[in-house]
mmCIF file of C-alpha atoms (C1' of nucleotides) in Angstrom:
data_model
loop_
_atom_site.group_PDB
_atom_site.id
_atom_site.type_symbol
_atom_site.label_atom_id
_atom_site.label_comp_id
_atom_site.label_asym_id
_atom_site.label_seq_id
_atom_site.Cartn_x
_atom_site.Cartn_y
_atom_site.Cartn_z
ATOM 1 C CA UNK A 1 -34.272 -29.812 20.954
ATOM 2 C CA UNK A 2 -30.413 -30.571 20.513
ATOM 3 C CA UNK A 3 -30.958 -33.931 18.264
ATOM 4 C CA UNK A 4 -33.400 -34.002 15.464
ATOM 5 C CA UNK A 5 -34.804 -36.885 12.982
ATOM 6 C CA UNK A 6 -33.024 -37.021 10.184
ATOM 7 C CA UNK A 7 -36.374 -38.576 7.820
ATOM 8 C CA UNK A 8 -38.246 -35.830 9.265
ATOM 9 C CA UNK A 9 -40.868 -34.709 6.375
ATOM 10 C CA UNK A 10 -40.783 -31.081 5.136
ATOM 11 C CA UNK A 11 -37.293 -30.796 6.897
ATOM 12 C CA UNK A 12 -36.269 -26.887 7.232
ATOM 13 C CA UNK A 13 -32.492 -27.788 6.896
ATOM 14 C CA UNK A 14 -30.161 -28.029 4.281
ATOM 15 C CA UNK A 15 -29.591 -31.763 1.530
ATOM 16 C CA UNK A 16 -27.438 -34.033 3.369
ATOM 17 C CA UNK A 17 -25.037 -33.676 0.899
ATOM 18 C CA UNK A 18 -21.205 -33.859 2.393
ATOM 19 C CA UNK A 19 -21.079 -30.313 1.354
ATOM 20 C CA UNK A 20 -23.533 -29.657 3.862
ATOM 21 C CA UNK A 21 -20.884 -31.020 6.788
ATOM 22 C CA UNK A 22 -18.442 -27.968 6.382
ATOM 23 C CA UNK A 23 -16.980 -26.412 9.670
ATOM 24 C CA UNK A 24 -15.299 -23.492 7.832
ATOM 25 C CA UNK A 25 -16.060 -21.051 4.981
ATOM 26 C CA UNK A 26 -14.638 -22.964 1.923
ATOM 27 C CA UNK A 27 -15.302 -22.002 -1.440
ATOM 28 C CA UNK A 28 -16.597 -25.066 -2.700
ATOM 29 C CA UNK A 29 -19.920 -25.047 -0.756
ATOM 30 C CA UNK A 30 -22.528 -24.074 -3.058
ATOM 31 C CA UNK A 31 -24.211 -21.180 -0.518
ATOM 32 C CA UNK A 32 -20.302 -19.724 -0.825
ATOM 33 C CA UNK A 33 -20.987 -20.276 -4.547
ATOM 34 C CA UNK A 34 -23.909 -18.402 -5.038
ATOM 35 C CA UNK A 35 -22.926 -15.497 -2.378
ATOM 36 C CA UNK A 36 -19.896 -15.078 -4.427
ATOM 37 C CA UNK A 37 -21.464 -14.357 -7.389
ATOM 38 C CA UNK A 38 -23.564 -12.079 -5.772
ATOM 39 C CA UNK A 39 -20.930 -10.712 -3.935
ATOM 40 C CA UNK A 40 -20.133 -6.897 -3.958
ATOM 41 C CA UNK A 41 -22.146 -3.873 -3.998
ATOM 42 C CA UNK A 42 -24.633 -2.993 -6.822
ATOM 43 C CA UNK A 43 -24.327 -6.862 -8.135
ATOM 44 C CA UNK A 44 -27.691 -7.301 -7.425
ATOM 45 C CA UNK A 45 -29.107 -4.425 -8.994
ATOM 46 C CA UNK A 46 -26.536 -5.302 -12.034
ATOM 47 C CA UNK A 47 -28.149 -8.766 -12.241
ATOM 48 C CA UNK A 48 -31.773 -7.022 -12.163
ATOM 49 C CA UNK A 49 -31.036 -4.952 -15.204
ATOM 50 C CA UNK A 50 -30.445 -8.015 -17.088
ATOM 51 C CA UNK A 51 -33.693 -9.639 -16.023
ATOM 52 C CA UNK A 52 -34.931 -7.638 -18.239
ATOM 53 C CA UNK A 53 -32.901 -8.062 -21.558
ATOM 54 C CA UNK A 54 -29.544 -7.460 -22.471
ATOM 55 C CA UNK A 55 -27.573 -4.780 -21.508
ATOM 56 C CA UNK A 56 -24.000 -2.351 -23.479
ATOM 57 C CA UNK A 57 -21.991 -0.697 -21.041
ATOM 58 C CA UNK A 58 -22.809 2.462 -21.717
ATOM 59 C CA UNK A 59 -27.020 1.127 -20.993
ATOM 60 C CA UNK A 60 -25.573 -0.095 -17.845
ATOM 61 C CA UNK A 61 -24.551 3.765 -17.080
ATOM 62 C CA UNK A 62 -27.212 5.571 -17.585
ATOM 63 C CA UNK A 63 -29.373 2.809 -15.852
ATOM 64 C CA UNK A 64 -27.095 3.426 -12.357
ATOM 65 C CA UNK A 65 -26.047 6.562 -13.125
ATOM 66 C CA UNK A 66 -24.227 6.563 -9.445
ATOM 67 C CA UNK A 67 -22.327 3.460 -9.999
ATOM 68 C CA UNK A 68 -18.656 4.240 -11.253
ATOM 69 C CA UNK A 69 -16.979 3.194 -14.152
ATOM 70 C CA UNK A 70 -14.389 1.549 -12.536
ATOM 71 C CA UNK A 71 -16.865 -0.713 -10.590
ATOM 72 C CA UNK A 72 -19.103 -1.083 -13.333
ATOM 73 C CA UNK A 73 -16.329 -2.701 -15.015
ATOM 74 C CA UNK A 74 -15.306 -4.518 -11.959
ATOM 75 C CA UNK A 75 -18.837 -6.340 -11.599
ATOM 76 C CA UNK A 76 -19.617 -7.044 -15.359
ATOM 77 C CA UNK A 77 -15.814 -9.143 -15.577
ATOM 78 C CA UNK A 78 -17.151 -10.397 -11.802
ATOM 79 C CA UNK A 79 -20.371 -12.262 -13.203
ATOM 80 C CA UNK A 80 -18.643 -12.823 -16.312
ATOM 81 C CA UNK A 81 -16.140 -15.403 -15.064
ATOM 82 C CA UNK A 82 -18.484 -16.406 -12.693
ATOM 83 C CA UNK A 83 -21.056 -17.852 -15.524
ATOM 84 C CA UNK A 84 -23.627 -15.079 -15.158
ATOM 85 C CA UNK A 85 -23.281 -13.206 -18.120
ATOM 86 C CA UNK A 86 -22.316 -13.658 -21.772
ATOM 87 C CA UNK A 87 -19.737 -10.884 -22.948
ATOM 88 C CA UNK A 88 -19.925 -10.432 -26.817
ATOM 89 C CA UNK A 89 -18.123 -7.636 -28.282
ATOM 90 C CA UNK A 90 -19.543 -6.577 -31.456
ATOM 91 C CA UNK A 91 -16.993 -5.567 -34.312
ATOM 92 C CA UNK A 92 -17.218 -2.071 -36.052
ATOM 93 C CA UNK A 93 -16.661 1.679 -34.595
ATOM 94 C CA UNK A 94 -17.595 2.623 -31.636
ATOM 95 C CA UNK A 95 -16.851 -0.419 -30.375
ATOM 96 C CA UNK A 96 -20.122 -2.041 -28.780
ATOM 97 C CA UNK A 97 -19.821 -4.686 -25.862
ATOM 98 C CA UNK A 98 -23.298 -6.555 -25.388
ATOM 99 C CA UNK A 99 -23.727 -8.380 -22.303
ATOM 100 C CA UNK A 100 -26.637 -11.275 -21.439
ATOM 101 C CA UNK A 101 -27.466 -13.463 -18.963
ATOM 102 C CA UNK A 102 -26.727 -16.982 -19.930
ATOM 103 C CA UNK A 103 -28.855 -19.683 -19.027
ATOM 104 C CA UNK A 104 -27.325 -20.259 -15.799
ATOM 105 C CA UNK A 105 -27.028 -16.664 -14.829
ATOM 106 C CA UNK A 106 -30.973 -16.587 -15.521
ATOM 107 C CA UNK A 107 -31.481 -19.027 -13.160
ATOM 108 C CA UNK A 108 -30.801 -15.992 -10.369
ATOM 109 C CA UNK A 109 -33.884 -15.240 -11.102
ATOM 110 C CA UNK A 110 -35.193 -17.656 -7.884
ATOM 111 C CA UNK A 111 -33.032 -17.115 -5.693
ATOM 112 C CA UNK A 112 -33.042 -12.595 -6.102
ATOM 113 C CA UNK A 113 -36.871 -13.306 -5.732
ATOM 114 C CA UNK A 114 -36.049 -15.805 -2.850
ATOM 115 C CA UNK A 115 -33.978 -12.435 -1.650
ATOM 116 C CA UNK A 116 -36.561 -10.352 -2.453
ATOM 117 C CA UNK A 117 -39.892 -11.914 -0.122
ATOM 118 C CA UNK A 118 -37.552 -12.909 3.102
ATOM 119 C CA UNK A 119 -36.705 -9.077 2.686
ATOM 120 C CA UNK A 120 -40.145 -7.718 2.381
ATOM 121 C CA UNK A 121 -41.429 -10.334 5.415
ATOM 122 C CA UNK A 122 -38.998 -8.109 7.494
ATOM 123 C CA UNK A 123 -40.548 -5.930 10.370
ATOM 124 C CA UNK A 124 -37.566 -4.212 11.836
ATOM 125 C CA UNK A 125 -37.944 -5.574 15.882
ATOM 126 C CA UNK A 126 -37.873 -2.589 18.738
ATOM 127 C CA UNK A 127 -34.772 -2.624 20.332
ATOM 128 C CA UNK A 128 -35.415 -5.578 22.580
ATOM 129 C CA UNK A 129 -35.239 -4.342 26.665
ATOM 130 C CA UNK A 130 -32.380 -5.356 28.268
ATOM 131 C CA UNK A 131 -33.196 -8.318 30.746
ATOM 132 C CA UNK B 1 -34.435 -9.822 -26.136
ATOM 133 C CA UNK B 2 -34.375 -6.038 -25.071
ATOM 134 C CA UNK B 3 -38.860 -5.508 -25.025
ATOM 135 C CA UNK B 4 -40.548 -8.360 -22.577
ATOM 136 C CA UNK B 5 -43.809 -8.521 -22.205
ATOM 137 C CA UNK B 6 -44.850 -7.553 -18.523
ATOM 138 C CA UNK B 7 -47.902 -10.134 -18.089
ATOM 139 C CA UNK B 8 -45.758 -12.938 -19.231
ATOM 140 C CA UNK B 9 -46.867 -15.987 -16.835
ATOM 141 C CA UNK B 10 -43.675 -17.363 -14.680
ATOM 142 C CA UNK B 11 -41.924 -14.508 -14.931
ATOM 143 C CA UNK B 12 -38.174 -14.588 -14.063
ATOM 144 C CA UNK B 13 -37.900 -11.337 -12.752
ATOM 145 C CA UNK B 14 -38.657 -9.358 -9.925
ATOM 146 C CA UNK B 15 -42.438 -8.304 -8.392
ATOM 147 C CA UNK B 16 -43.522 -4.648 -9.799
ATOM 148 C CA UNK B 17 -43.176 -2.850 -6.549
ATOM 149 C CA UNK B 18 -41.702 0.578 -6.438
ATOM 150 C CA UNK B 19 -38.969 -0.982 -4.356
ATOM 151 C CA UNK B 20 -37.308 -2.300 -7.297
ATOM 152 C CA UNK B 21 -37.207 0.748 -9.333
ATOM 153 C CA UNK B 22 -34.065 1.831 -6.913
ATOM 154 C CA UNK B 23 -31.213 2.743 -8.790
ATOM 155 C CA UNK B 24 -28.882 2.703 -6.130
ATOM 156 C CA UNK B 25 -28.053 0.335 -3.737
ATOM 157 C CA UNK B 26 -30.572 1.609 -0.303
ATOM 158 C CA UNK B 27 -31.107 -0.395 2.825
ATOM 159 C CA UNK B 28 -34.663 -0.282 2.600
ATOM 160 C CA UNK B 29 -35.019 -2.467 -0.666
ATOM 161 C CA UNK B 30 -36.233 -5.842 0.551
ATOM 162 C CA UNK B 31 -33.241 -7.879 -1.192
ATOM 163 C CA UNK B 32 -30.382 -5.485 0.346
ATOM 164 C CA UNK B 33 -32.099 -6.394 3.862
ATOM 165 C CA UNK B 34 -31.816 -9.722 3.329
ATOM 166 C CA UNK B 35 -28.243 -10.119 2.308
ATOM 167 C CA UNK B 36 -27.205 -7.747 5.086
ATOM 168 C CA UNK B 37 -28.690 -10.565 7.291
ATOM 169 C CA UNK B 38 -26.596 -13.066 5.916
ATOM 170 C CA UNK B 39 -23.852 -10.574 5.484
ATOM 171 C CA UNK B 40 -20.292 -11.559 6.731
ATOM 172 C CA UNK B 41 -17.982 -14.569 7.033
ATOM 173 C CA UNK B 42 -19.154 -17.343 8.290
ATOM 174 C CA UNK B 43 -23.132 -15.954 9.315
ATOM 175 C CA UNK B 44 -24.492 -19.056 6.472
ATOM 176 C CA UNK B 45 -22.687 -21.740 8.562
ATOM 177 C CA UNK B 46 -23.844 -20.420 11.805
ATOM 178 C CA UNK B 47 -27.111 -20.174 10.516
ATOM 179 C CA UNK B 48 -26.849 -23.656 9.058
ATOM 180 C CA UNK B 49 -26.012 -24.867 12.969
ATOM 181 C CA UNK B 50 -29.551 -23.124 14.187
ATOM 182 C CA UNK B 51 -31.432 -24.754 11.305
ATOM 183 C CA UNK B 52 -30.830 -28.367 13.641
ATOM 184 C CA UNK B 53 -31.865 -26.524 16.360
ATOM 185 C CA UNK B 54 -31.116 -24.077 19.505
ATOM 186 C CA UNK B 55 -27.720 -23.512 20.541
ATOM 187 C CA UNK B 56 -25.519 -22.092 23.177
ATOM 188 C CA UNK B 57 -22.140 -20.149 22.579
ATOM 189 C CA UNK B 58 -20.114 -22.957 23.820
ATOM 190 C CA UNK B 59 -22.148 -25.533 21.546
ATOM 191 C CA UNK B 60 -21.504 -23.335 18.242
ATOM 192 C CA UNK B 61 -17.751 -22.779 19.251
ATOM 193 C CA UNK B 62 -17.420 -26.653 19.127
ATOM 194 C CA UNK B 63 -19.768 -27.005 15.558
ATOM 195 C CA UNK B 64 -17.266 -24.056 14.344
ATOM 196 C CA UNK B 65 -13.874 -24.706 15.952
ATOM 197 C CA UNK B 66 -11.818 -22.040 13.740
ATOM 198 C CA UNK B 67 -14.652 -19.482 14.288
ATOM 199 C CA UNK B 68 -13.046 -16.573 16.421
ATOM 200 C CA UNK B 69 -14.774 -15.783 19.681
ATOM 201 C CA UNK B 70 -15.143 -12.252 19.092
ATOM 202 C CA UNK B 71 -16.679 -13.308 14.763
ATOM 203 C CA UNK B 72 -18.779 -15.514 17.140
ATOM 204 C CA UNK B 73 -20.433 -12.974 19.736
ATOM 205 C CA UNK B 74 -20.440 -10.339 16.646
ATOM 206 C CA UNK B 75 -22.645 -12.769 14.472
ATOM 207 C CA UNK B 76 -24.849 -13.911 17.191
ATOM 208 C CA UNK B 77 -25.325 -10.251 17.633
ATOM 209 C CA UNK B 78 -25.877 -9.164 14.418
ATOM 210 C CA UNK B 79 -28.568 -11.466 13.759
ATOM 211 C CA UNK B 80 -30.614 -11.012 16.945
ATOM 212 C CA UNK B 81 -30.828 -7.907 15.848
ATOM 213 C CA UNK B 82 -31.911 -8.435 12.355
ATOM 214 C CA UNK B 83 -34.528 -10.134 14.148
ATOM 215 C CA UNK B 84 -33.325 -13.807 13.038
ATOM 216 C CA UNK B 85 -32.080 -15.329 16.058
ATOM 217 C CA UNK B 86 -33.691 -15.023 19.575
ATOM 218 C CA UNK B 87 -31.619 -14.714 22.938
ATOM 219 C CA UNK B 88 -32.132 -16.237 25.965
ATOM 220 C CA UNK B 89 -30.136 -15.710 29.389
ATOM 221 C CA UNK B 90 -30.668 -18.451 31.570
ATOM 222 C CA UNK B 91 -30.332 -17.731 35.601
ATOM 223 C CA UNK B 92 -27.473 -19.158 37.383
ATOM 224 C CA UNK B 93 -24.117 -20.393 37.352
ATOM 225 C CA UNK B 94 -22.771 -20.878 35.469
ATOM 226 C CA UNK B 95 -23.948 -18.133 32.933
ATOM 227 C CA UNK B 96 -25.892 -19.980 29.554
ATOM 228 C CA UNK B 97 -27.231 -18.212 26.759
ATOM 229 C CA UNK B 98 -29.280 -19.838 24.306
ATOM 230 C CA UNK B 99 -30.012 -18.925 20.960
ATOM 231 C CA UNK B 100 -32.957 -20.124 18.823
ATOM 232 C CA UNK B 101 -34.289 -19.018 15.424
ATOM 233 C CA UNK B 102 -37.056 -16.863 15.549
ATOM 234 C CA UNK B 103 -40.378 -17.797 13.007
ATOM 235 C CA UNK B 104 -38.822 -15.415 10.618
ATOM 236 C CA UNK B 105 -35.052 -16.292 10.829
ATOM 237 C CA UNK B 106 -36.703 -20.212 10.224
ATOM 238 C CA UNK B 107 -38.062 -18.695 7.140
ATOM 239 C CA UNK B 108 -34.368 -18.460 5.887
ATOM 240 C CA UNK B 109 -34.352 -22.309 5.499
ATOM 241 C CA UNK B 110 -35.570 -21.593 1.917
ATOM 242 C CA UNK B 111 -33.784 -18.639 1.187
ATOM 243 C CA UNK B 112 -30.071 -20.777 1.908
ATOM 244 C CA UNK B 113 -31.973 -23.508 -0.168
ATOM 245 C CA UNK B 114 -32.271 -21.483 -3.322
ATOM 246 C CA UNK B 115 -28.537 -19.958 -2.788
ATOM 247 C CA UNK B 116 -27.797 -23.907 -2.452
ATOM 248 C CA UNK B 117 -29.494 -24.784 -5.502
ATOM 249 C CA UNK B 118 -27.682 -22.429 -7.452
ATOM 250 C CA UNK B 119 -24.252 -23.224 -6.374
ATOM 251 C CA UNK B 120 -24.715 -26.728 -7.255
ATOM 252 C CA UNK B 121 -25.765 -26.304 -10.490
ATOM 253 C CA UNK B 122 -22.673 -24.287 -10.980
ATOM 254 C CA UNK B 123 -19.860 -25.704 -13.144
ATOM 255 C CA UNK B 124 -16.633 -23.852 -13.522
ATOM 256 C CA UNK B 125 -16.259 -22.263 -17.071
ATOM 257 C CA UNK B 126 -12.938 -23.218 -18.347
ATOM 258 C CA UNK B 127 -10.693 -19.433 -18.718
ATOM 259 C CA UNK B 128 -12.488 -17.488 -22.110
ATOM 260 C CA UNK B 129 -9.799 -17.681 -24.427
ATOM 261 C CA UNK B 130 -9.224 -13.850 -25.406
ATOM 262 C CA UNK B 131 -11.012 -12.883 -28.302
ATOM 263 C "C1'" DC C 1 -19.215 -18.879 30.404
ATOM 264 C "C1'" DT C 2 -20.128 -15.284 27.416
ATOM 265 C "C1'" DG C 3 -18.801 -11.921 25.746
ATOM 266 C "C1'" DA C 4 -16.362 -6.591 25.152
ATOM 267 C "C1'" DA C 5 -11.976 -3.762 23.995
ATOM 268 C "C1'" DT C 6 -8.180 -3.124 21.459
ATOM 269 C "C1'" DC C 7 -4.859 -3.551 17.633
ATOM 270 C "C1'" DC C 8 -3.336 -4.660 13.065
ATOM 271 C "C1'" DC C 9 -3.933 -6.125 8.451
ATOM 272 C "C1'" DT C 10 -6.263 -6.761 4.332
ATOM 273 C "C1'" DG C 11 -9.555 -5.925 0.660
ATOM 274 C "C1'" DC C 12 -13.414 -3.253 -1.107
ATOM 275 C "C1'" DC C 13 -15.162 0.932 -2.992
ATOM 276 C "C1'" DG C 14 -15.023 5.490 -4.922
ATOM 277 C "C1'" DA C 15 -12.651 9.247 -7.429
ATOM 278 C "C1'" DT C 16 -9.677 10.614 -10.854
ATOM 279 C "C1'" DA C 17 -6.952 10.220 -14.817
ATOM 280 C "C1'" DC C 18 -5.580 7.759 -18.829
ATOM 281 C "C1'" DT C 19 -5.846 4.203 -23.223
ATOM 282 C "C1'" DG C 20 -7.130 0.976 -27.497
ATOM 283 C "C1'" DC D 1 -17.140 3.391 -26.267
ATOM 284 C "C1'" DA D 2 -15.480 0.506 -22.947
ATOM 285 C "C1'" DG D 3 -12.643 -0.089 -20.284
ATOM 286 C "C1'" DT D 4 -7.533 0.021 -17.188
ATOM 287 C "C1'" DA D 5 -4.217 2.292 -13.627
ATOM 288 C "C1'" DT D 6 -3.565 4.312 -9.509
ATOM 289 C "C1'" DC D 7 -4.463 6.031 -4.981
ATOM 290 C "C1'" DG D 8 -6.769 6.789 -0.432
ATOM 291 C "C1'" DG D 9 -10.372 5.897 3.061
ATOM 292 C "C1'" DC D 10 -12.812 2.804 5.589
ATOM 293 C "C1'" DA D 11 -14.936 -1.275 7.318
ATOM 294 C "C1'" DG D 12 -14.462 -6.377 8.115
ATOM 295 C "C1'" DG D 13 -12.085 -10.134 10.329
ATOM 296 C "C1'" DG D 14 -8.586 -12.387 13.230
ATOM 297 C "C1'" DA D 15 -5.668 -12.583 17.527
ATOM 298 C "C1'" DT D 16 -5.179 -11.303 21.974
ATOM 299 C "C1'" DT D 17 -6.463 -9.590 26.306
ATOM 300 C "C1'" DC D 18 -9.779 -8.240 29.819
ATOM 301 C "C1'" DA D 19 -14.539 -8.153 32.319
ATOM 302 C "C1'" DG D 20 -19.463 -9.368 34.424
#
DNA sequence: CTGAATCCCTGCCGATACTG
DNA sequence: CAGTATCGGCAGGGATTCAG
């Protein structure tokens, strides 16, 4: 099964876009898109925190209490520039820094649950015999 | 937007299962296993290639000419075991191996979908003037 | 033909300490 | 409170060479 109709209904693949045509990583294919802004450890769980409101830094903390500070700060500017979340500092003392999801950062929503049921449809295989 | 109502019909946000109360990141939660199949440099593309059909390691080397044989042979590796590709020695000289996706790697059709999606709705932000 | 072994280089992550 | 600066360890990826 080397060649494969191109109308073919229901069709697994990918749009035939000429995005889709790539041969190497490149940053402007949308799957590097979207794996970039989830890119990093504890993104994910970052971006789940948010589905459910907005988050301060200090919320953020006590929420992952084993993420660091450093990295905490590293993901939060992360999905900032990359359109995920909304960065409003709010004037006064302490200083307060709220963070949202904006409209296109809610939009993860699909594609962490997309994440999510592959993930749970996993059954780890035995180690296959050697043939 | 910090309270949301749990019952609320289309929810955005993840299923209640006590998988997603982790608060760190742990292999077993569903959406860590599924980006740790995808994980690495070029493992979307070669995926892509599989989503047209079986392949041999000759056939992707051609799709992918810049791909490295030993990237190659480590991502055809990696996701036979993660249970998303199958492998297949044929007898004979001289030696072919072909590679197909298994029922569950085919399910990642609409996983790279939604992480497609995504990444084309994404526009740039022009640089946040400082506030 | 299909890999495995080795080497080097780079970039991520964590820990710690410090600042507006 | 919400970060930044700095440093070290380690794993990923590429090039090259070797093997079944």
């Amino acid at each position: 099964m080397t060649h494969q109709t191109v109308g073919h209904p229901a069709r697994p693949g990918l749009p035939d876009d000429p995005r889709a045509n790539v041969t190497e990583p490149t940053p402007s294919c949308p799957v590097e898109i979207t794996l970039a802004a989830l890119h990093g450890r504890w993104t994910t769980l970052v971006i789940r925190e948010f589905l459910q409101g907005d988050r301060t830094f200090t919320e953020l903390r006590r929420a992952l209490p084993a993420l660091s500070d450093k990295v905490l700060s590293d993901r939060l500017a992360h999905l900032t520039e990359a359109g995920v979340l909304d960065r409003r500092r709010h004037p006064g003392w302490p200083p307060r820094v709220h963070y949202t999801l904006t409209p296109h950062g809610r939009r993860l929503g699909p594609v962490l649950q997309a994440l999510w049921d592959w993930g749970t449809q996993h059954q780890p295989l035995p180690p296959a015999e050697p043939q």
